[in-house]
Amino acid sequence: MQPESSNIPAAIAELQAAPPAPEPAPAPAKLVEVSSLTLEGLTRFFTEQLGERSFRASQLYRWLHQRGATSFDEMTDLSKALREKLKQRAEIVPLVKDAEQRSVDGTIKYRWKTRDGRYIESVYMPSEDRKTLCVSTQVGCAMACSFCMTGTLGLKRNLTPGEIVAQVHAVNREVRKNEHLETLRPLSNLVFMGMGEPLHNFENLKTALSILQSEDGPNFSHRHITVSTVGLVPMIERFGQETDVKLAISLNASTDEQRSKTMPVNRKWNIAALLDACRKFPLRQGRRITFEYVLLRDFNDSDEDAWRLIELLKDIPAKVNLIPYNENPGLGFKTTMDERAERFRELLCEGHVAAFIRQNRGRDIAGACGQLANRGGENASESPQSPELP
Ligand code: SAH
């Protein structure tokens, strides 16, 4: 392979040449990211690798996922010796709060810095009857939807299960502090609608869900967790078989032509294939699939669009969330006018499709849907990877 510097004048290449490398230090044994393990995995690590009894694993697990501990030192009911051993062999991967922005409507957008200097965001949305967190699953996103800001970043990497649940623990801590609450888990609902495509990081999502739903962890009910997907058809089937949480589909169009223009995923799995997967999706009693539909002015918001949508969804237990588009400079789409959105909703309801206009939260802080694209620091100059579909 040609060295990178082959077309650089020799003199400059010499100047750039690195000094001889010093003797490499012995690589430290890799630390186990304990915050990414299910209770079962942690128990195995304790009994098989550390030679510890399994109830110690349960103790650590509760520290990590019930109390949201971020260091071994705070785990005061573990012996000093065990804490030292853990420090040698294990780690809790941190998310450091980097910025926070508060909206007039109570929404708070948090930006976290990962250990490798990446930025991700989570959005806290309190209302009278629930406290919801919108969670990210990837740094950036490979799906490249043309109206979405995150899509312009490209995929940088998957978040680990520990980084996914750490968003929840960190915001629980913030809410306890800000709202003077004693309860360990003030958050009531989770929506996986932040940065990234959750089903493109399925294994880590699944592990994170299993931690978040566990009794020894935050114990979220499956009824209070929704995962939203762009429509990765083969993964929808696995998602239905391997998890029990709610499904939302970003439909965003009423014809393949429209959808393929804005959502490259549609060129691989079109609307028919997507809706077929929805029809086969194992729905629990009384449950419906949520279809998200971003209203784009003069693009997908006509009466004909509404009628086509009714036809598409007629044999699926569905609920449509109409999302007023949050304009992103440079992406070229416009927000549908309020009256048009209301008319669109009424048409769907007349066609017996339950439809709601989603209240737009955090618009003033760019914390609303599709606006989570804070590049931060040096990542700003990186070019996006091309989309790779499974
Ligand atoms: N990748 C997943 C999870 C992200 S959810 C998915 O696509 O479902 C993000 C939701 O916000 C999607 O329904 C998407 O269609 C919507 N969205 C993206 N950009 C938006 C914008 N600028 N305004 C409003 N909604 C947007």
Short mmCIF file of C-alpha atoms and ligand atoms in Angstrom, two decimals:
data_model
loop_
_atom_site.label_atom_id
_atom_site.label_comp_id
_atom_site.label_asym_id
_atom_site.label_seq_id
_atom_site.Cartn_x
_atom_site.Cartn_y
_atom_site.Cartn_z
CA MET A 1 0.00 0.00 0.00
CA GLN A 2 1.25 3.49 -0.81
CA PRO A 3 2.06 5.58 2.23
CA GLU A 4 -0.30 8.52 2.58
CA SER A 5 2.52 10.97 2.11
CA SER A 6 3.59 9.62 -1.31
CA ASN A 7 2.54 12.76 -3.20
CA ILE A 8 4.02 15.16 -0.68
CA PRO A 9 7.43 16.65 -1.61
CA ALA A 10 10.16 14.58 0.03
CA ALA A 11 11.50 17.40 2.18
CA ILE A 12 8.14 18.06 3.69
CA ALA A 13 7.45 14.36 4.04
CA GLU A 14 10.64 14.06 6.04
CA LEU A 15 9.60 16.92 8.25
CA GLN A 16 6.33 15.18 8.87
CA ALA A 17 7.89 11.82 9.57
CA ALA A 18 7.23 10.68 13.08
CA PRO A 19 10.22 10.17 15.39
CA PRO A 20 11.11 6.54 16.02
CA ALA A 21 8.53 4.99 18.22
CA PRO A 22 9.54 4.31 21.81
CA GLU A 23 9.24 0.79 23.16
CA PRO A 24 5.53 0.14 23.37
CA ALA A 25 4.26 -0.08 26.91
CA PRO A 26 2.54 -3.37 27.67
CA ALA A 27 -1.09 -2.99 26.74
CA PRO A 28 -3.24 -2.85 29.86
CA ALA A 29 -5.64 -5.76 30.18
CA LYS A 30 -8.94 -4.65 28.72
CA LEU A 31 -11.39 -3.51 31.34
CA VAL A 32 -14.86 -4.98 31.28
CA GLU A 33 -17.57 -2.37 30.78
CA VAL A 34 -19.79 -3.56 33.62
CA SER A 35 -22.45 -0.91 33.00
CA SER A 36 -23.18 -2.61 29.65
CA LEU A 37 -23.93 -6.05 31.13
CA THR A 38 -27.31 -7.53 31.96
CA LEU A 39 -27.63 -8.96 35.46
CA GLU A 40 -27.03 -12.38 33.96
CA GLY A 41 -23.84 -11.22 32.22
CA LEU A 42 -22.63 -9.45 35.32
CA THR A 43 -23.27 -12.55 37.43
CA ARG A 44 -21.21 -14.61 35.02
CA PHE A 45 -18.39 -12.07 35.16
CA PHE A 46 -18.42 -12.18 38.97
CA THR A 47 -18.53 -15.93 39.36
CA GLU A 48 -16.35 -16.96 36.41
CA GLN A 49 -13.82 -14.14 36.16
CA LEU A 50 -13.60 -12.55 39.58
CA GLY A 51 -14.25 -15.60 41.74
CA GLU A 52 -16.96 -13.72 43.62
CA ARG A 53 -20.37 -14.89 44.77
CA SER A 54 -23.34 -14.06 42.59
CA PHE A 55 -25.14 -11.86 45.15
CA ARG A 56 -22.22 -9.43 44.87
CA ALA A 57 -23.07 -9.04 41.20
CA SER A 58 -26.66 -8.19 42.17
CA GLN A 59 -25.34 -5.59 44.60
CA LEU A 60 -23.21 -3.96 41.93
CA TYR A 61 -26.06 -4.14 39.42
CA ARG A 62 -28.40 -2.32 41.78
CA TRP A 63 -25.78 0.35 42.41
CA LEU A 64 -25.35 0.84 38.69
CA HIS A 65 -28.91 0.67 37.48
CA GLN A 66 -31.16 1.49 40.43
CA ARG A 67 -29.08 4.25 41.92
CA GLY A 68 -27.17 5.24 38.80
CA ALA A 69 -23.77 5.11 40.49
CA THR A 70 -20.89 6.33 38.34
CA SER A 71 -17.92 5.19 40.45
CA PHE A 72 -17.02 2.10 42.46
CA ASP A 73 -16.05 4.27 45.41
CA GLU A 74 -19.61 5.24 46.17
CA MET A 75 -20.64 1.58 46.55
CA THR A 76 -20.16 1.59 50.27
CA ASP A 77 -21.65 -1.82 50.98
CA LEU A 78 -19.01 -3.51 48.83
CA SER A 79 -15.79 -4.25 50.70
CA LYS A 80 -12.82 -2.03 50.01
CA ALA A 81 -10.97 -5.06 48.63
CA LEU A 82 -13.75 -5.83 46.15
CA ARG A 83 -13.94 -2.21 45.05
CA GLU A 84 -10.19 -2.24 44.41
CA LYS A 85 -10.49 -5.46 42.45
CA LEU A 86 -13.27 -3.95 40.37
CA LYS A 87 -11.16 -0.90 39.61
CA GLN A 88 -8.46 -3.22 38.26
CA ARG A 89 -10.77 -5.30 36.10
CA ALA A 90 -13.86 -3.28 35.30
CA GLU A 91 -15.09 0.14 34.35
CA ILE A 92 -18.24 2.20 34.28
CA VAL A 93 -18.14 4.11 31.02
CA PRO A 94 -18.99 7.73 31.70
CA LEU A 95 -21.14 10.23 29.85
CA VAL A 96 -20.10 13.69 30.92
CA LYS A 97 -22.61 16.52 30.79
CA ASP A 98 -21.27 18.97 28.25
CA ALA A 99 -24.16 21.40 27.81
CA GLU A 100 -27.77 21.85 28.74
CA GLN A 101 -30.38 24.05 27.14
CA ARG A 102 -33.76 24.85 28.64
CA SER A 103 -36.82 25.61 26.57
CA VAL A 104 -39.65 27.89 27.69
CA ASP A 105 -41.95 24.85 27.65
CA GLY A 106 -39.90 22.98 30.28
CA THR A 107 -38.06 20.76 27.81
CA ILE A 108 -34.36 20.38 28.60
CA LYS A 109 -31.86 19.23 26.02
CA TYR A 110 -28.72 17.63 27.40
CA ARG A 111 -25.57 17.20 25.43
CA TRP A 112 -23.18 14.52 26.67
CA LYS A 113 -19.57 13.97 25.79
CA THR A 114 -18.53 10.35 25.40
CA ARG A 115 -15.17 9.03 26.48
CA ASP A 116 -13.85 9.19 22.92
CA GLY A 117 -14.86 12.82 22.56
CA ARG A 118 -18.13 12.35 20.67
CA TYR A 119 -21.31 14.24 21.41
CA ILE A 120 -24.79 12.84 21.84
CA GLU A 121 -28.01 14.33 23.09
CA SER A 122 -31.06 13.39 25.13
CA VAL A 123 -34.20 15.47 25.52
CA TYR A 124 -36.24 15.63 28.73
CA MET A 125 -39.92 16.46 28.23
CA PRO A 126 -41.98 16.89 31.38
CA SER A 127 -45.76 17.18 31.27
CA GLU A 128 -48.51 17.00 33.83
CA ASP A 129 -48.92 13.26 33.77
CA ARG A 130 -45.49 11.99 32.70
CA LYS A 131 -41.82 12.71 32.50
CA THR A 132 -40.46 11.45 29.20
CA LEU A 133 -36.89 11.11 28.02
CA CYS A 134 -35.98 10.96 24.34
CA VAL A 135 -32.91 8.72 24.14
CA SER A 136 -30.14 8.44 21.50
CA THR A 137 -28.83 5.09 20.30
CA GLN A 138 -26.01 6.08 17.93
CA VAL A 139 -23.54 8.90 17.41
CA GLY A 140 -24.94 10.33 14.18
CA CYS A 141 -27.07 8.15 11.89
CA ALA A 142 -26.54 6.24 8.67
CA MET A 143 -30.08 6.56 7.35
CA ALA A 144 -29.58 9.95 5.68
CA CYS A 145 -33.22 11.10 5.62
CA SER A 146 -33.05 14.33 3.71
CA PHE A 147 -35.21 16.41 6.07
CA CYS A 148 -33.37 15.37 9.25
CA MET A 149 -30.41 17.20 10.73
CA THR A 150 -28.97 14.09 12.40
CA GLY A 151 -29.01 12.45 8.98
CA THR A 152 -26.51 14.98 7.69
CA LEU A 153 -23.91 13.76 10.21
CA GLY A 154 -23.55 10.23 8.93
CA LEU A 155 -22.95 7.40 11.36
CA LYS A 156 -19.96 7.80 13.64
CA ARG A 157 -20.51 4.79 15.86
CA ASN A 158 -23.01 2.78 17.86
CA LEU A 159 -23.59 3.60 21.50
CA THR A 160 -22.88 0.78 23.92
CA PRO A 161 -25.72 -0.50 26.13
CA GLY A 162 -24.03 1.28 29.02
CA GLU A 163 -24.04 4.59 27.14
CA ILE A 164 -27.69 4.17 26.23
CA VAL A 165 -28.79 3.53 29.82
CA ALA A 166 -26.38 6.15 31.18
CA GLN A 167 -28.53 8.82 29.52
CA VAL A 168 -31.48 7.63 31.57
CA HIS A 169 -29.52 7.48 34.83
CA ALA A 170 -27.98 10.91 34.28
CA VAL A 171 -31.32 12.57 33.56
CA ASN A 172 -32.95 10.86 36.55
CA ARG A 173 -30.20 12.44 38.62
CA GLU A 174 -30.77 15.86 37.04
CA VAL A 175 -34.53 15.68 37.57
CA ARG A 176 -34.13 14.62 41.22
CA LYS A 177 -31.88 17.59 41.79
CA ASN A 178 -33.81 20.19 39.76
CA GLU A 179 -37.25 19.20 40.99
CA HIS A 180 -36.24 18.30 44.56
CA LEU A 181 -37.52 14.75 44.30
CA GLU A 182 -36.57 11.80 46.48
CA THR A 183 -37.73 9.10 44.12
CA LEU A 184 -34.88 7.19 42.51
CA ARG A 185 -36.52 7.10 39.10
CA PRO A 186 -38.52 10.24 38.36
CA LEU A 187 -38.62 9.48 34.62
CA SER A 188 -41.80 7.60 33.70
CA ASN A 189 -41.51 7.12 29.92
CA LEU A 190 -38.77 6.51 27.40
CA VAL A 191 -38.89 7.12 23.67
CA PHE A 192 -36.04 5.94 21.47
CA MET A 193 -36.35 8.83 19.06
CA GLY A 194 -33.09 10.67 19.64
CA MET A 195 -30.00 10.52 17.47
CA GLY A 196 -29.55 7.35 15.48
CA GLU A 197 -31.58 4.46 14.14
CA PRO A 198 -32.30 2.12 17.08
CA LEU A 199 -32.80 -0.99 14.94
CA HIS A 200 -29.45 -0.36 13.25
CA ASN A 201 -27.89 -0.93 16.69
CA PHE A 202 -30.22 -3.74 17.64
CA GLU A 203 -28.08 -5.90 19.91
CA ASN A 204 -27.06 -2.97 22.09
CA LEU A 205 -30.63 -1.63 22.09
CA LYS A 206 -31.88 -5.02 23.23
CA THR A 207 -29.37 -5.23 26.07
CA ALA A 208 -30.19 -1.66 27.11
CA LEU A 209 -33.93 -2.48 27.13
CA SER A 210 -33.36 -5.55 29.20
CA ILE A 211 -31.44 -3.47 31.77
CA LEU A 212 -34.02 -0.66 31.74
CA GLN A 213 -36.91 -3.08 32.21
CA SER A 214 -35.25 -5.19 34.90
CA GLU A 215 -36.63 -5.28 38.43
CA ASP A 216 -33.18 -4.82 39.94
CA GLY A 217 -32.66 -1.88 37.61
CA PRO A 218 -34.92 1.06 36.75
CA ASN A 219 -37.87 -1.30 36.21
CA PHE A 220 -39.59 0.54 33.34
CA SER A 221 -42.77 -1.10 32.12
CA HIS A 222 -42.95 -2.22 28.50
CA ARG A 223 -46.01 0.00 28.21
CA HIS A 224 -43.87 3.06 28.85
CA ILE A 225 -41.15 2.46 26.28
CA THR A 226 -41.46 3.21 22.55
CA VAL A 227 -38.84 2.51 19.93
CA SER A 228 -39.07 4.40 16.66
CA THR A 229 -37.63 3.08 13.41
CA VAL A 230 -37.09 4.41 9.94
CA GLY A 231 -38.37 1.02 8.72
CA LEU A 232 -35.61 -1.60 8.67
CA VAL A 233 -37.96 -4.39 7.70
CA PRO A 234 -36.00 -7.52 8.73
CA MET A 235 -35.20 -5.93 12.07
CA ILE A 236 -38.85 -5.09 12.76
CA GLU A 237 -39.59 -8.80 12.77
CA ARG A 238 -36.77 -9.51 15.22
CA PHE A 239 -37.78 -6.56 17.34
CA GLY A 240 -41.29 -8.03 17.62
CA GLN A 241 -39.97 -11.45 18.55
CA GLU A 242 -37.25 -10.41 20.96
CA THR A 243 -38.68 -7.42 22.82
CA ASP A 244 -42.08 -6.46 24.22
CA VAL A 245 -41.96 -2.67 23.99
CA LYS A 246 -43.98 -0.43 21.69
CA LEU A 247 -43.19 0.20 18.05
CA ALA A 248 -43.32 3.46 16.13
CA ILE A 249 -42.65 3.72 12.40
CA SER A 250 -41.46 6.89 10.69
CA LEU A 251 -43.64 6.71 7.60
CA ASN A 252 -43.52 10.34 6.48
CA ALA A 253 -44.98 9.78 3.00
CA SER A 254 -48.02 8.37 1.25
CA THR A 255 -46.32 7.15 -1.96
CA ASP A 256 -43.07 5.32 -2.67
CA GLU A 257 -42.00 8.13 -4.94
CA GLN A 258 -42.21 10.67 -2.11
CA ARG A 259 -40.71 8.35 0.45
CA SER A 260 -37.77 7.30 -1.68
CA LYS A 261 -36.97 10.95 -2.32
CA THR A 262 -36.63 11.76 1.36
CA MET A 263 -35.82 8.41 3.00
CA PRO A 264 -33.17 6.31 1.20
CA VAL A 265 -34.25 3.27 3.24
CA ASN A 266 -37.40 3.16 1.10
CA ARG A 267 -35.34 2.22 -1.94
CA LYS A 268 -34.46 -1.01 -0.15
CA TRP A 269 -37.76 -1.73 1.61
CA ASN A 270 -40.71 0.10 0.12
CA ILE A 271 -43.99 1.05 1.74
CA ALA A 272 -45.65 -2.26 0.82
CA ALA A 273 -42.82 -4.26 2.41
CA LEU A 274 -42.85 -2.02 5.46
CA LEU A 275 -46.59 -2.27 6.00
CA ASP A 276 -46.45 -6.00 5.45
CA ALA A 277 -43.97 -6.25 8.32
CA CYS A 278 -46.34 -4.11 10.40
CA ARG A 279 -49.26 -6.42 9.67
CA LYS A 280 -47.20 -9.36 10.90
CA PHE A 281 -45.96 -7.54 13.97
CA PRO A 282 -47.09 -9.30 17.18
CA LEU A 283 -49.23 -6.67 18.90
CA ARG A 284 -50.19 -7.08 22.53
CA GLN A 285 -53.85 -6.80 23.39
CA GLY A 286 -55.21 -3.35 22.64
CA ARG A 287 -51.94 -2.02 21.32
CA ARG A 288 -51.46 -0.09 18.13
CA ILE A 289 -48.47 0.79 16.02
CA THR A 290 -47.68 4.48 15.98
CA PHE A 291 -46.96 5.93 12.57
CA GLU A 292 -45.03 9.15 12.60
CA TYR A 293 -45.74 11.47 9.73
CA VAL A 294 -43.67 14.62 9.43
CA LEU A 295 -45.77 17.19 7.59
CA LEU A 296 -43.73 18.85 4.84
CA ARG A 297 -45.43 21.77 3.16
CA ASP A 298 -46.58 21.07 -0.42
CA PHE A 299 -44.69 17.79 -0.34
CA ASN A 300 -46.75 15.26 1.60
CA ASP A 301 -49.58 17.29 3.17
CA SER A 302 -52.34 17.35 0.52
CA ASP A 303 -55.85 15.93 0.86
CA GLU A 304 -54.80 13.17 -1.56
CA ASP A 305 -51.95 12.27 0.80
CA ALA A 306 -54.42 11.93 3.66
CA TRP A 307 -56.72 9.73 1.57
CA ARG A 308 -53.83 7.52 0.46
CA LEU A 309 -52.69 7.21 4.06
CA ILE A 310 -56.16 6.02 5.10
CA GLU A 311 -56.02 3.38 2.40
CA LEU A 312 -52.50 2.28 3.40
CA LEU A 313 -53.34 1.90 7.07
CA LYS A 314 -56.86 0.54 6.79
CA ASP A 315 -56.05 -2.98 7.95
CA ILE A 316 -53.43 -2.12 10.57
CA PRO A 317 -54.18 -1.19 14.20
CA ALA A 318 -52.60 2.22 13.84
CA LYS A 319 -52.35 5.62 15.36
CA VAL A 320 -50.85 8.49 13.39
CA ASN A 321 -48.72 11.17 15.00
CA LEU A 322 -48.57 14.17 12.71
CA ILE A 323 -45.34 16.00 13.39
CA PRO A 324 -45.07 19.66 12.41
CA TYR A 325 -41.75 19.92 10.62
CA ASN A 326 -38.98 21.73 12.41
CA GLU A 327 -37.24 23.65 9.72
CA ASN A 328 -33.51 23.11 9.43
CA PRO A 329 -31.52 25.73 7.61
CA GLY A 330 -30.21 24.37 4.34
CA LEU A 331 -32.37 21.25 4.13
CA GLY A 332 -35.01 22.92 1.99
CA PHE A 333 -38.31 21.77 3.50
CA LYS A 334 -40.99 23.99 4.96
CA THR A 335 -43.42 23.54 7.82
CA THR A 336 -47.06 22.85 6.98
CA MET A 337 -49.38 25.64 8.09
CA ASP A 338 -51.41 24.93 11.23
CA GLU A 339 -54.78 24.96 9.43
CA ARG A 340 -53.51 22.52 6.80
CA ALA A 341 -52.20 20.21 9.53
CA GLU A 342 -55.57 20.35 11.28
CA ARG A 343 -57.42 19.61 8.05
CA PHE A 344 -55.07 16.68 7.39
CA ARG A 345 -55.81 15.33 10.88
CA GLU A 346 -59.56 15.69 10.38
CA LEU A 347 -59.44 13.85 7.07
CA LEU A 348 -57.61 10.94 8.71
CA CYS A 349 -60.14 10.83 11.54
CA GLU A 350 -63.02 10.88 9.05
CA GLY A 351 -61.35 7.88 7.41
CA HIS A 352 -61.29 6.13 10.83
CA VAL A 353 -57.57 6.56 11.38
CA ALA A 354 -56.79 7.93 14.84
CA ALA A 355 -54.57 10.94 14.30
CA PHE A 356 -52.98 13.47 16.59
CA ILE A 357 -50.87 16.51 15.98
CA ARG A 358 -47.78 16.11 18.06
CA GLN A 359 -47.07 19.03 20.25
CA ASN A 360 -43.73 20.36 19.28
CA ARG A 361 -41.45 20.54 22.24
CA GLY A 362 -38.22 22.40 22.66
CA ARG A 363 -38.29 24.11 19.29
CA ASP A 364 -36.59 27.19 20.65
CA ILE A 365 -33.55 25.13 21.67
CA ALA A 366 -33.31 22.92 18.57
CA GLY A 367 -34.23 19.98 20.78
CA ALA A 368 -37.17 18.97 18.65
CA CYS A 369 -37.35 15.99 16.30
CA GLY A 370 -34.67 15.88 13.66
CA GLN A 371 -32.72 18.74 15.12
CA LEU A 372 -30.40 16.75 17.33
CA ALA A 373 -27.23 17.24 15.38
CA ASN A 374 -24.88 19.06 17.62
CA ARG A 375 -21.50 18.29 16.22
CA GLY A 376 -19.40 19.92 18.90
CA GLY A 377 -15.62 20.17 18.90
CA GLU A 378 -13.44 18.49 16.33
CA ASN A 379 -16.14 16.15 15.06
CA ALA A 380 -17.58 18.99 13.03
CA SER A 381 -15.11 18.52 10.22
CA GLU A 382 -15.61 14.78 9.77
CA SER A 383 -17.39 13.68 6.67
CA PRO A 384 -20.37 11.38 7.02
CA GLN A 385 -20.09 7.69 6.23
CA SER A 386 -22.29 6.47 3.45
CA PRO A 387 -25.43 4.67 4.55
CA GLU A 388 -25.01 0.94 4.98
CA LEU A 389 -28.21 -0.96 5.30
CA PRO A 390 -28.35 -4.39 6.86
N1 SAH B 1 -34.26 6.78 13.27
C1 SAH B 1 -35.48 6.62 14.02
C2 SAH B 1 -35.42 7.37 15.31
C3 SAH B 1 -35.33 8.89 15.18
S1 SAH B 1 -36.91 9.46 15.48
C4 SAH B 1 -36.66 6.99 13.15
O1 SAH B 1 -36.44 7.49 12.06
O2 SAH B 1 -37.78 6.72 13.54
C5 SAH B 1 -36.94 10.93 14.77
C6 SAH B 1 -38.34 11.26 14.31
O3 SAH B 1 -38.33 12.62 14.00
C7 SAH B 1 -38.72 10.52 13.04
O4 SAH B 1 -40.08 10.19 13.03
C8 SAH B 1 -38.44 11.55 11.96
O5 SAH B 1 -39.28 11.33 10.86
C9 SAH B 1 -38.75 12.82 12.67
N2 SAH B 1 -38.03 13.98 12.18
C10 SAH B 1 -36.80 14.02 11.63
N3 SAH B 1 -36.47 15.27 11.30
C11 SAH B 1 -37.50 16.04 11.66
C12 SAH B 1 -37.74 17.44 11.62
N4 SAH B 1 -36.83 18.27 11.16
N5 SAH B 1 -38.91 17.90 12.08
C13 SAH B 1 -39.81 17.06 12.62
N6 SAH B 1 -39.63 15.75 12.70
C14 SAH B 1 -38.50 15.24 12.23
#
